[in-house]
Amino acid sequence: MQYNKVEICGVNTAKLPVLTEAQKESLLRRAHDGDSGAREELINGNLRLVLSVIQRFTNRGENLDDLFQVGCIGLIKSIDNFDVSQNVRFSTYAVPMIIGEIRRYLRDNNAVRVSRSMKDTAYKAMQVKERLTGRAQREPTVEEIARELGLPKEDVVMALESIVDPVSLYEPVYSDGGDTLYVLDQVGDRNDDANWLDEIALKEAIAALSEREKKILRLRFLQGKTQMEVSREIGISQAQVSRLEKGAMDKIRDPG
């Protein structure tokens, strides 16, 4: 990324204002009461947030100005939909919204073709995710998204996974100078002592897979490769990779 780039879309990033949490809350309340000036000030005061988020997408060779403009759309949606009555920091709510907007843009301009049905499922899932996030002021679970769509959880997972890039849980997505927000902060904590039984069952199911199935899952979910990359490495078609991956996942879900 051009970290030394001062001007993006005509905006001098070196002179972007920084708002305190108290200022954000006050401006949000005024903006929701119809104060257009407060809304504009709130947008300008959070452009650094957009700038921080787009840094994680710059390795794709996309135009920085385009990413910034798309990120601003996500910021505006966050401002308009944020519930000030909830005890949630605005950045915690806005970051996933901005990321989602950028991912939609990259997905729609992606050269790697994803099947139309899977893309449609993923697009609907992202819409449901945003709607549920706005309603509950938290990230919805996959089960909640699947229930809203009336689809199996596994179909939703595969659809969403097919259109996004893997990221580290410890990758910083935003820092306001003191409190850094990591990807991990957006993930729910599902610690449960009873989960060890599920882990044992999962290991046994994986052990029963063929070596090719294990390799495909390892490349896909541990190394974060796309189906096209896996197909090139193994020497089979992308359609075969997709079929073998789905078969392996079915075996894990129902080892009987």
PDB file of N, CA and C in Angstrom, residues 53 68 71 81 90 93 98 107-108 113 123 129 139 150 171 180-181 190 194 196 201 214 218 233:
ATOM      1  N   VAL A  53      -9.189   0.562   7.534  1.00  0.00           N
ATOM      2  CA  VAL A  53      -9.780  -0.703   7.082  1.00  0.00           C
ATOM      3  C   VAL A  53      -9.284  -1.087   5.691  1.00  0.00           C
ATOM      4  N   PHE A  68     -11.384   3.359  -1.161  1.00  0.00           N
ATOM      5  CA  PHE A  68     -11.734   4.389  -0.183  1.00  0.00           C
ATOM      6  C   PHE A  68     -13.183   4.850  -0.383  1.00  0.00           C
ATOM      7  N   GLY A  71     -15.445   2.116   0.814  1.00  0.00           N
ATOM      8  CA  GLY A  71     -15.420   2.088   2.277  1.00  0.00           C
ATOM      9  C   GLY A  71     -16.251   3.198   2.890  1.00  0.00           C
ATOM     10  N   ASN A  81     -27.453   3.534  10.396  1.00  0.00           N
ATOM     11  CA  ASN A  81     -28.107   2.380  11.010  1.00  0.00           C
ATOM     12  C   ASN A  81     -27.681   2.109  12.449  1.00  0.00           C
ATOM     13  N   PHE A  90     -18.945   2.797  18.385  1.00  0.00           N
ATOM     14  CA  PHE A  90     -19.310   2.963  16.980  1.00  0.00           C
ATOM     15  C   PHE A  90     -18.344   2.225  16.066  1.00  0.00           C
ATOM     16  N   TYR A  93     -19.036  -1.448  15.568  1.00  0.00           N
ATOM     17  CA  TYR A  93     -20.156  -1.705  14.657  1.00  0.00           C
ATOM     18  C   TYR A  93     -19.786  -1.358  13.217  1.00  0.00           C
ATOM     19  N   ILE A  98     -18.043  -1.677   6.973  1.00  0.00           N
ATOM     20  CA  ILE A  98     -17.130  -1.171   5.946  1.00  0.00           C
ATOM     21  C   ILE A  98     -16.471  -2.338   5.216  1.00  0.00           C
ATOM     22  N   ARG A 107     -15.911  -8.777  -4.648  1.00  0.00           N
ATOM     23  CA  ARG A 107     -16.557  -9.988  -5.146  1.00  0.00           C
ATOM     24  C   ARG A 107     -17.179  -9.740  -6.521  1.00  0.00           C
ATOM     25  N   ASP A 108     -17.850  -8.607  -6.675  1.00  0.00           N
ATOM     26  CA  ASP A 108     -18.504  -8.298  -7.940  1.00  0.00           C
ATOM     27  C   ASP A 108     -17.512  -8.019  -9.058  1.00  0.00           C
ATOM     28  N   ARG A 113     -14.400 -17.006 -11.305  1.00  0.00           N
ATOM     29  CA  ARG A 113     -15.828 -17.181 -11.395  1.00  0.00           C
ATOM     30  C   ARG A 113     -16.349 -18.106 -10.310  1.00  0.00           C
ATOM     31  N   TYR A 123     -24.661 -13.574  -1.476  1.00  0.00           N
ATOM     32  CA  TYR A 123     -25.161 -12.203  -1.480  1.00  0.00           C
ATOM     33  C   TYR A 123     -26.350 -12.048  -0.530  1.00  0.00           C
ATOM     34  N   LYS A 129     -27.051 -10.839   7.073  1.00  0.00           N
ATOM     35  CA  LYS A 129     -26.075 -10.539   8.128  1.00  0.00           C
ATOM     36  C   LYS A 129     -26.128  -9.069   8.521  1.00  0.00           C
ATOM     37  N   GLU A 139     -22.695  -9.207  15.772  1.00  0.00           N
ATOM     38  CA  GLU A 139     -22.545 -10.095  14.642  1.00  0.00           C
ATOM     39  C   GLU A 139     -23.451 -11.315  14.812  1.00  0.00           C
ATOM     40  N   GLY A 150     -33.561 -19.945   5.575  1.00  0.00           N
ATOM     41  CA  GLY A 150     -34.216 -21.229   5.372  1.00  0.00           C
ATOM     42  C   GLY A 150     -33.335 -22.220   4.639  1.00  0.00           C
ATOM     43  N   GLU A 171      -5.077 -10.006  13.035  1.00  0.00           N
ATOM     44  CA  GLU A 171      -4.815  -8.895  12.126  1.00  0.00           C
ATOM     45  C   GLU A 171      -5.541  -7.654  12.617  1.00  0.00           C
ATOM     46  N   THR A 180      -6.628  -0.807  19.871  1.00  0.00           N
ATOM     47  CA  THR A 180      -6.606  -1.455  18.564  1.00  0.00           C
ATOM     48  C   THR A 180      -7.714  -2.488  18.473  1.00  0.00           C
ATOM     49  N   LEU A 181      -8.407  -2.495  17.336  1.00  0.00           N
ATOM     50  CA  LEU A 181      -9.485  -3.453  17.088  1.00  0.00           C
ATOM     51  C   LEU A 181      -8.960  -4.531  16.154  1.00  0.00           C
ATOM     52  N   ARG A 190     -17.096 -18.880  22.077  1.00  0.00           N
ATOM     53  CA  ARG A 190     -18.010 -19.998  22.264  1.00  0.00           C
ATOM     54  C   ARG A 190     -17.345 -21.091  23.124  1.00  0.00           C
ATOM     55  N   ALA A 194     -18.047 -28.659  27.318  1.00  0.00           N
ATOM     56  CA  ALA A 194     -18.632 -29.830  26.665  1.00  0.00           C
ATOM     57  C   ALA A 194     -18.151 -29.994  25.233  1.00  0.00           C
ATOM     58  N   TRP A 196     -15.325 -30.580  24.096  1.00  0.00           N
ATOM     59  CA  TRP A 196     -14.265 -31.557  23.869  1.00  0.00           C
ATOM     60  C   TRP A 196     -14.817 -32.841  23.252  1.00  0.00           C
ATOM     61  N   ALA A 201     -15.085 -36.292  18.240  1.00  0.00           N
ATOM     62  CA  ALA A 201     -15.861 -36.805  17.110  1.00  0.00           C
ATOM     63  C   ALA A 201     -15.348 -36.228  15.789  1.00  0.00           C
ATOM     64  N   LYS A 214      -8.220 -35.168   2.729  1.00  0.00           N
ATOM     65  CA  LYS A 214      -7.516 -34.459   3.802  1.00  0.00           C
ATOM     66  C   LYS A 214      -6.659 -33.327   3.227  1.00  0.00           C
ATOM     67  N   ARG A 218      -6.993 -29.425   3.994  1.00  0.00           N
ATOM     68  CA  ARG A 218      -5.841 -28.733   4.588  1.00  0.00           C
ATOM     69  C   ARG A 218      -5.473 -27.499   3.771  1.00  0.00           C
ATOM     70  N   GLU A 233      -2.696 -27.120  -7.856  1.00  0.00           N
ATOM     71  CA  GLU A 233      -1.671 -27.822  -7.079  1.00  0.00           C
ATOM     72  C   GLU A 233      -1.847 -29.333  -7.137  1.00  0.00           C
TER      73      GLU A 233
END
